[in-house]
Coordinates of C-alpha atoms in Angstrom, one line a residue:
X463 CA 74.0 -0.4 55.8
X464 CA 74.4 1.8 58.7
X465 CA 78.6 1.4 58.9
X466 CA 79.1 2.5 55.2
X467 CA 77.9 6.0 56.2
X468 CA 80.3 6.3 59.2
X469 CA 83.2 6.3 57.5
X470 CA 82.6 8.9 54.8
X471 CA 82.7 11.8 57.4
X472 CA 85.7 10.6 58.4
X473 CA 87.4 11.9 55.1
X474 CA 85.5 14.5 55.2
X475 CA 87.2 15.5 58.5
X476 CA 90.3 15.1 57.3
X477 CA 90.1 17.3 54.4
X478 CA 88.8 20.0 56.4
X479 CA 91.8 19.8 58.9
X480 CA 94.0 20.0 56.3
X481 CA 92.5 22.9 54.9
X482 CA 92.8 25.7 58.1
X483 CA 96.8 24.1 58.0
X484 CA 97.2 25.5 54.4
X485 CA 95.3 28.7 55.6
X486 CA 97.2 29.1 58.8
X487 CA 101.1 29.1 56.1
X488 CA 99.6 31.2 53.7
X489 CA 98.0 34.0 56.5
X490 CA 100.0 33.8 60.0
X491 CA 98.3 36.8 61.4
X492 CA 95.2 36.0 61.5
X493 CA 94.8 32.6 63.7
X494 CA 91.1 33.6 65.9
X495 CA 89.0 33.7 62.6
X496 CA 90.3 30.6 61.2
X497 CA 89.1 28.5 64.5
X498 CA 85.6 29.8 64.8
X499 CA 85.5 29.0 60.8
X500 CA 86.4 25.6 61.7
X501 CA 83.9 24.7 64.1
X502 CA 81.3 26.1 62.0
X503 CA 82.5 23.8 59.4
X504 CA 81.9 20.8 62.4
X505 CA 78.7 21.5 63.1
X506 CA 77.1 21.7 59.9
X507 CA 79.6 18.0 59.0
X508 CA 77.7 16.9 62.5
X509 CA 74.0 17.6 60.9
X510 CA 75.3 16.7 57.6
X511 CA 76.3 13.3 59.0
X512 CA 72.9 13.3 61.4
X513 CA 70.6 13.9 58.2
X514 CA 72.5 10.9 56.2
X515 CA 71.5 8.7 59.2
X516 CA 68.0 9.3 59.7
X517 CA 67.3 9.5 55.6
X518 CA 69.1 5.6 55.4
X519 CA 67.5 4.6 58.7
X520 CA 63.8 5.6 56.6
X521 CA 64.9 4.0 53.5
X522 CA 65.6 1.4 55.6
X523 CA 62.3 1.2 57.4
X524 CA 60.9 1.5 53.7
X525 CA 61.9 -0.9 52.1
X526 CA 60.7 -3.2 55.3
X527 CA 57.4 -2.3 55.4
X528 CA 57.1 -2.7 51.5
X529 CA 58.5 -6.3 52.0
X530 CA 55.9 -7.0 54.5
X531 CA 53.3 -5.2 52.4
X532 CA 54.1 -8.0 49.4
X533 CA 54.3 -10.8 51.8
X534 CA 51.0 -9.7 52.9
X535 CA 49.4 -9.8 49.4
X536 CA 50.9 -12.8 48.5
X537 CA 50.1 -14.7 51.9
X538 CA 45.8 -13.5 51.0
X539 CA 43.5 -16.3 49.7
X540 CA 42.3 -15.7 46.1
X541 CA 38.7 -13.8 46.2
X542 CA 35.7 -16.4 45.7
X543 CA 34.0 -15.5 42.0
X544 CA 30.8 -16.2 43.3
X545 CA 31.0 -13.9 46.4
X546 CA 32.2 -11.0 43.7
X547 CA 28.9 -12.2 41.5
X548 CA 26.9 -11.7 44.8
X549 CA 28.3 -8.4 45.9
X550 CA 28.2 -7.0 42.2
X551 CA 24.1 -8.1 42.4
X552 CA 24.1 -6.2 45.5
X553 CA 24.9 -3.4 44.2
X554 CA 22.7 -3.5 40.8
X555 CA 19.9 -4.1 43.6
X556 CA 20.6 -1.4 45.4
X557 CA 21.2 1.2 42.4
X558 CA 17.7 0.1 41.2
X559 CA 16.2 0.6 44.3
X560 CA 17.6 3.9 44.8
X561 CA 15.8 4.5 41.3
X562 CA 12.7 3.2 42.1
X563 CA 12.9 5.1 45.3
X564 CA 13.6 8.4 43.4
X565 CA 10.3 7.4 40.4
X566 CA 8.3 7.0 43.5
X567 CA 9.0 10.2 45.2
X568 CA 9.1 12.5 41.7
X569 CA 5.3 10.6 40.6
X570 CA 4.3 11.5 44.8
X571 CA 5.2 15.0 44.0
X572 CA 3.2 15.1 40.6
X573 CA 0.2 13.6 41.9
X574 CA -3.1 15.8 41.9
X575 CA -4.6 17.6 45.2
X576 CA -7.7 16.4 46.8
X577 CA -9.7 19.0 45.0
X578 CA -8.6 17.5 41.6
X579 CA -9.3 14.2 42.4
X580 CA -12.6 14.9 43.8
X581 CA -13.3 16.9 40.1
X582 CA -12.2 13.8 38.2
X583 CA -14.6 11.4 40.1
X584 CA -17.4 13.7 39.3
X585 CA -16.0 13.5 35.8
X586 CA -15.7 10.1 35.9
X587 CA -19.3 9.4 36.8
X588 CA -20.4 11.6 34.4
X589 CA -18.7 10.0 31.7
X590 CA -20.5 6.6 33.3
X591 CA -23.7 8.0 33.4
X592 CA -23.7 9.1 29.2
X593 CA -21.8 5.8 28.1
X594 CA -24.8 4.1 29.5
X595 CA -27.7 6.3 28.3
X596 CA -25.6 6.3 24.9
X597 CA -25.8 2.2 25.3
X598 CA -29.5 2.4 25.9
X599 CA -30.0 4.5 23.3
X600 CA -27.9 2.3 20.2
X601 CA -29.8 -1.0 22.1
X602 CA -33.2 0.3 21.0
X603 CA -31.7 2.3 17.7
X604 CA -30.7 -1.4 16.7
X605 CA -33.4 -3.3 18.3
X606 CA -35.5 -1.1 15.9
X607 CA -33.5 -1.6 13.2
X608 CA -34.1 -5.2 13.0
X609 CA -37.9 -4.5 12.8
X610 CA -37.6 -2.3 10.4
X611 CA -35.1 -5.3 8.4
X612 CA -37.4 -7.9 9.2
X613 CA -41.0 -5.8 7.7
X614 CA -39.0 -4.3 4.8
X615 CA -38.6 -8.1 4.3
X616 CA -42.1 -9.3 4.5
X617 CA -43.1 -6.4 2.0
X618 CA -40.4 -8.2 0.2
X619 CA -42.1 -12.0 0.6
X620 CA -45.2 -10.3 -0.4
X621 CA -44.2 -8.4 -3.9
X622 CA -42.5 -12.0 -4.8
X623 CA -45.7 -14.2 -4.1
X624 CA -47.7 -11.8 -6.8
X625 CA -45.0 -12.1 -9.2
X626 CA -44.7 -16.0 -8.8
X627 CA -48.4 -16.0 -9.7
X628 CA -48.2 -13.5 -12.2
X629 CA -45.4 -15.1 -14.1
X630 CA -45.4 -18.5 -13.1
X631 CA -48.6 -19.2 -11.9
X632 CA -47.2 -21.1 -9.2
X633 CA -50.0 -21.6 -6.3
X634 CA -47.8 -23.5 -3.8
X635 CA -45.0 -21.2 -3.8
X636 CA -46.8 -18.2 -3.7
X637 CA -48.7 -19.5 -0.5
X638 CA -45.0 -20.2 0.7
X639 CA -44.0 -16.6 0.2
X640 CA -47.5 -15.3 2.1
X641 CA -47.1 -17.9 5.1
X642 CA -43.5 -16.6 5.8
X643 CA -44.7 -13.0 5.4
X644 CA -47.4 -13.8 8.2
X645 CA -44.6 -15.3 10.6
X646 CA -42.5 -12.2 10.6
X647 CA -45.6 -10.0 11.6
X648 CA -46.3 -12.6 14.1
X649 CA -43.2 -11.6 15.5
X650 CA -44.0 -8.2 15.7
X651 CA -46.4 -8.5 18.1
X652 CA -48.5 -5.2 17.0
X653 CA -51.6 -4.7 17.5
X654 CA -51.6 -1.7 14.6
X655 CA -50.6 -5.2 12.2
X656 CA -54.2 -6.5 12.1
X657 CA -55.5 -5.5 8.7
X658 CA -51.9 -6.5 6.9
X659 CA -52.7 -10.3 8.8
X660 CA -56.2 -10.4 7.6
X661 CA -55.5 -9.7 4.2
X662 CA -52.7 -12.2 4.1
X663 CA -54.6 -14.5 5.5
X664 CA -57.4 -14.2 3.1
X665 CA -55.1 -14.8 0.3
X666 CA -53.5 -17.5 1.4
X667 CA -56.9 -19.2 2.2
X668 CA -57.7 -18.9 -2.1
X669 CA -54.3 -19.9 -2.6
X670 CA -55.2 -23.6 -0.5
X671 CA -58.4 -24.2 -2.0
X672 CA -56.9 -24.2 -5.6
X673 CA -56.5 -27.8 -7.1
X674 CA -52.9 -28.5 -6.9
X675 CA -51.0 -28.2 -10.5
X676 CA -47.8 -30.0 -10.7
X677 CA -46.2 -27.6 -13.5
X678 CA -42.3 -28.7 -12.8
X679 CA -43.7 -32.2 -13.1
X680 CA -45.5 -31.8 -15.9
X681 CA -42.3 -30.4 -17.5
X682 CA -39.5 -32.8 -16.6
X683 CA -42.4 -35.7 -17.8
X684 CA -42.7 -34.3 -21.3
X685 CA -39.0 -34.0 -21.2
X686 CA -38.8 -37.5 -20.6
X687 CA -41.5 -38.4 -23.4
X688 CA -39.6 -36.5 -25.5
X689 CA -36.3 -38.3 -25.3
X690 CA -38.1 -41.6 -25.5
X691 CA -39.6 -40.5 -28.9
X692 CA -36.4 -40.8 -30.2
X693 CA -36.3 -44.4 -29.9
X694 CA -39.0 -45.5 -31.6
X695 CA -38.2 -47.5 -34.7
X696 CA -40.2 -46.8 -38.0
X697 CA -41.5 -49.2 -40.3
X698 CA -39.1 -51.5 -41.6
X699 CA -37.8 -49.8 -44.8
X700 CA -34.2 -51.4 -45.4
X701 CA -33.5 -54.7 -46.7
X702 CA -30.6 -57.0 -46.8
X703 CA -29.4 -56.8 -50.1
X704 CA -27.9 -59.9 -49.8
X705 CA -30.3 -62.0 -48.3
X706 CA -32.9 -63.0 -51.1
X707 CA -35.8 -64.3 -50.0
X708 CA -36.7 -67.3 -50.7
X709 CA -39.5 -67.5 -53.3
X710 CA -37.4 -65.1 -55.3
X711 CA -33.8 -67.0 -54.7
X712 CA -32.8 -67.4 -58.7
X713 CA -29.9 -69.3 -60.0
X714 CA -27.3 -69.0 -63.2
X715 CA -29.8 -71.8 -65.3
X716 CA -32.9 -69.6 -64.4
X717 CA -34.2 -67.2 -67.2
X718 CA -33.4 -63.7 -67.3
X719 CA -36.5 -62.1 -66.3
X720 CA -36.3 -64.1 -62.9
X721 CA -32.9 -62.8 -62.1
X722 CA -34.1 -58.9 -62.7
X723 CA -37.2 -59.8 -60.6
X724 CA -34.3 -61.1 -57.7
X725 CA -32.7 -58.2 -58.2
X726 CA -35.7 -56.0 -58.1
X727 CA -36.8 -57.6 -55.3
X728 CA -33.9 -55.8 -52.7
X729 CA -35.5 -52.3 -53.8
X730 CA -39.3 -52.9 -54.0
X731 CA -41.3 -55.2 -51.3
X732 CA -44.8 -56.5 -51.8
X733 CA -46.9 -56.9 -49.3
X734 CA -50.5 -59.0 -50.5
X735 CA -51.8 -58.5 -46.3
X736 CA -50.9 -55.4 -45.8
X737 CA -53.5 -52.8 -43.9
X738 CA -55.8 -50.5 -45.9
X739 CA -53.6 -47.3 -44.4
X740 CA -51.1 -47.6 -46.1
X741 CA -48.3 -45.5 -44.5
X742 CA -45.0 -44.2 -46.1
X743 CA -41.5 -45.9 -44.8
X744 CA -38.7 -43.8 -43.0
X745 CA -35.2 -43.7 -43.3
X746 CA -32.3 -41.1 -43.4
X747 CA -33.5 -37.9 -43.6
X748 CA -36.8 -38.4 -43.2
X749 CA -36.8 -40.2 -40.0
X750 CA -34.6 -37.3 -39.1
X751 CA -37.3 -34.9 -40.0
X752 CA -40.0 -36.9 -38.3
X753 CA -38.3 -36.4 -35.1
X754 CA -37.4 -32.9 -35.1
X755 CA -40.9 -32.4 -35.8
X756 CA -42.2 -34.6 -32.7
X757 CA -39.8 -32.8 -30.5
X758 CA -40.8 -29.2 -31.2
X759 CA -44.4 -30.3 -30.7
X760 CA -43.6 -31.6 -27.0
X761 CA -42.0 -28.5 -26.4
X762 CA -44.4 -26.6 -27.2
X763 CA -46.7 -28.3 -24.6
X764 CA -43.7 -27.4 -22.1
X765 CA -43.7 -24.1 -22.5
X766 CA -48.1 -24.0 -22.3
X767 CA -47.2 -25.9 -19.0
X768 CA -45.6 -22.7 -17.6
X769 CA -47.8 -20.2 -19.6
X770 CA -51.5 -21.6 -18.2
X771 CA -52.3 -22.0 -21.7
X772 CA -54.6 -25.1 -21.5
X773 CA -55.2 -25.2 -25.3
X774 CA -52.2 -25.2 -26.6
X775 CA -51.3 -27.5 -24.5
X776 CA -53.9 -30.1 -25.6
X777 CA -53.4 -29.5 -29.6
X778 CA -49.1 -29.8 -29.1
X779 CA -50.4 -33.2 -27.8
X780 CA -53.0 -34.1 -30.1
X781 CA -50.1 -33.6 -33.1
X782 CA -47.8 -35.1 -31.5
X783 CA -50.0 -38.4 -31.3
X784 CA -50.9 -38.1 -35.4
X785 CA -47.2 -37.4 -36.5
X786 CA -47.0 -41.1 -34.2
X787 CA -49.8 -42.6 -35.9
X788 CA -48.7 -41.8 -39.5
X789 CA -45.1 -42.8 -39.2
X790 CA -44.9 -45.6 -36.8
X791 CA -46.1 -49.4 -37.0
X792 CA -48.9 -49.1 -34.4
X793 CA -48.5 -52.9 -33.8
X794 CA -45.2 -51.8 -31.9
X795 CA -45.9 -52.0 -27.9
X796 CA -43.7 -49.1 -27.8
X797 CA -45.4 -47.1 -29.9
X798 CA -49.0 -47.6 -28.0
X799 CA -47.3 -46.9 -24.6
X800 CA -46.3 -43.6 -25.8
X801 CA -49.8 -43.1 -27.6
X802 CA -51.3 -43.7 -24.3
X803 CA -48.6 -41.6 -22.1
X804 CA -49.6 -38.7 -24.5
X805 CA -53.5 -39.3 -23.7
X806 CA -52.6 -39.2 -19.9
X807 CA -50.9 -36.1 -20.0
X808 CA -53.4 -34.3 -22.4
X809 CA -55.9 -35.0 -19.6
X810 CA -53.6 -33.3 -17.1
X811 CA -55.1 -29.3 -16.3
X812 CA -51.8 -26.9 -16.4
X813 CA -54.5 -23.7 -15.3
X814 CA -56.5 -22.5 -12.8
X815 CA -58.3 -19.1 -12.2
X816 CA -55.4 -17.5 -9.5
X817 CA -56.8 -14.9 -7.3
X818 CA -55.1 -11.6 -6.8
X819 CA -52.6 -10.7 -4.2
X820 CA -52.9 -6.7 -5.0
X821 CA -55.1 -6.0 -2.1
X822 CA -52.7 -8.3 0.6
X823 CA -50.2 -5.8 -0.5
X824 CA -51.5 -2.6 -0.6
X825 CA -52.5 -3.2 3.5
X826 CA -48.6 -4.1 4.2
X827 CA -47.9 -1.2 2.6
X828 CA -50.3 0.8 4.6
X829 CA -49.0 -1.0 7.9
X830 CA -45.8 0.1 7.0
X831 CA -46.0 3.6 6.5
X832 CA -48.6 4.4 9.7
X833 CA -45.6 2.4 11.5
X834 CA -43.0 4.9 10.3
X835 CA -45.7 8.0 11.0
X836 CA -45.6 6.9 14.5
X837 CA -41.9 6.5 15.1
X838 CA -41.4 10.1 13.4
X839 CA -44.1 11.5 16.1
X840 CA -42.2 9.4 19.1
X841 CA -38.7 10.2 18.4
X842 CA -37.5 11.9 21.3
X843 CA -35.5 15.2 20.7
X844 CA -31.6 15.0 21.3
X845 CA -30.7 15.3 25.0
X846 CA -27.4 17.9 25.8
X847 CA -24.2 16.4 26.9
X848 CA -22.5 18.7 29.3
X849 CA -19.8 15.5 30.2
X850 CA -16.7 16.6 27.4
X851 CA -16.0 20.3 29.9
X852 CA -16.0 18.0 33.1
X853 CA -13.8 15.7 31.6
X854 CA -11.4 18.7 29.7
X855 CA -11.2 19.9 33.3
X856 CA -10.4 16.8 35.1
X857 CA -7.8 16.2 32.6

């Protein structure tokens, strides 16, 4: 590369040689300025020819160090993915840091002075301090609520146990009712309770010495009867048309009277030993009738059951055993067990003298209101809360 430069000045000299000859025909008096333009004209060829050197001797040296430069990339090993995975962690690590580290600093900055802090814990304990007297305070609010739930509910026990007697006239469950009003001012624990107890007491004493009267099973055994009634069977009042008897059995040969008195014979009976009471025979409607009107009898000794009403109760009973003896063969053992049943149950008492349970609760009552007299008189008055500035200022 370096000899193809060298011999371009070389024609370059030669064509300025020939040049001062042309000069030096066309101008033959002048021959001084004509040299010292020629060796002006070498010097600048000289640094003409010194500049083309060193730019191809850089190229040169270019083009070198950009070989080397490729053979050094393509002589380095391949980077390792995983040490790129590990370096680009790194970094994420670091910028997070550097985040955290800035958070940290800027909430360092914002925090309170001592002063502020120390007003905050005063808050603070202020705060406490209410949240429990406010606890204390809803404790006993509910603690008395209950008490108050648990009387209102006696009263309640005790306004049922005078109806039940009243309309029911049911002893045993009115003592119920009383006996569970006593527990729950057993639970009270009050001295102030006394006269309600006695009074409850006194009543449930009457209630125990009155003889025990089973009305619901009085009822549901009537209702029993009374289904059984239905399945008594009258006197016999039908007859096989068919089936002649035997005495009266009459043939084509026999005379014409005999064969209407065979005839008559399925419609009319005759009976030489029957009783002297003689009673009339049932079917269709009339056994219908008969029953209906046994029925509403028995129910009518139901509904004395749970009036107290013993004399209605015994006549229901009484006519119920004459509608039995008029229409039903008595020679039946059905028929007499229900006679007797009816006897049984007519001897049954449905009422008893019931004391009153007015007094027992006109002294609840009483207990209740010198109860609330004294809560009104020991209600404490509402305390001030100076904790909601404190904490406005803490904040």
């Amino acid at each position: 590369m370096s000899d193809k430069p060298e011999q371009q000045p070389a024609a370059h000299v030669d064509k300025a040689a020939e040049t001062p000859v042309t000069v030096a025909k066309s101008e033959p008096t002048s021959a001084k300025p004509a040299a010292k333009s020629s060796g002006t004209g070498l010097s600048l060829l000289a640094l003409l020819i010194a500049l083309a050197g060193a730019g191809a001797g850089g190229w040169a040296a270019w083009q070198e160090f950009q070989r080397q430069q490729v053979q050094a990339v393509a002589a380095e090993p391949e980077p390792d993915p995983a040490l790129i995975a590990a370096q680009q962690t790194l970094q994420n690590q670091q910028q997070a840091l550097a985040s955290l580290q800035s958070e940290l600093q800027q909430a360092v900055t914002q925090m309170p002075s001592q002063a502020g802090l120390s007003e905050q814990q005063a808050a603070l304990a202020a705060v406490q301090q209410a949240q429990q007297q406010f606890d204390q305070r809803l404790s006993s609010l509910l603690d008395r609520s209950r008490q108050d739930w648990r009387l209102a509910e006696g009263e309640h026990l005790v306004r049922l146990a005078s109806l039940r007697l009243q309309s029911l006239r049911d002893s045993q469950g009115a003592t119920a009712l009383l006996l569970a009003a006593d527990n729950i001012l057993r639970e009270q624990d009050d001295p102030a309770a006394y006269g309600a107890r006695e009074q409850l007491a006194k009543s449930i004493e009457a209630l125990r010495m009155l003889p025990a009267i089973d009305r619901t099973g009085l009822f549901l055994q009537l209702s029993a009867l009374r289904e059984q009634l239905f399945a008594l069977k009258p006197l016999p009042s039908d007859y096989d048309a068919d089936a002649e008897p035997p005495l009266l059995a009459a043939n084509d040969s026999d005379p014409e009277w005999k064969q209407w008195l065979s005839k008559l014979s399925a419609y009319v009976r005759i009976d030489v030993a029957a009783e002297e009471s003689i009673r009339p025979l049932l079917a269709g409607e009339s056994l219908e009738q008969v029953q209906l009107a046994l029925s509403l009898t028995l129910q009518q000794a139901q509904w004395s059951v749970f009036n107290g009403d013993p004399a209605v109760y015994k006549d229901a009973l009484k006519q119920a055993g004459r509608i039995i003896e008029r229409y039903f063969p008595l020679e039946h053992a059905e028929v007499r067990n229900v006679r007797q049943r009816l006897k049984e149950l007519a001897a049954q008492p449905v009422d008893v003298t019931l004391p009153s349970v007015a007094d027992t609760l006109t002294a609840y009552q009483l207990y209740l209101a010198q109860r609330e007299r004294k809560d009104l008189l020991l209600k404490p008055a509402p305390a001030a809360q100076p904790v909601e500035p404190a904490v406005q200022g803490g904040e």
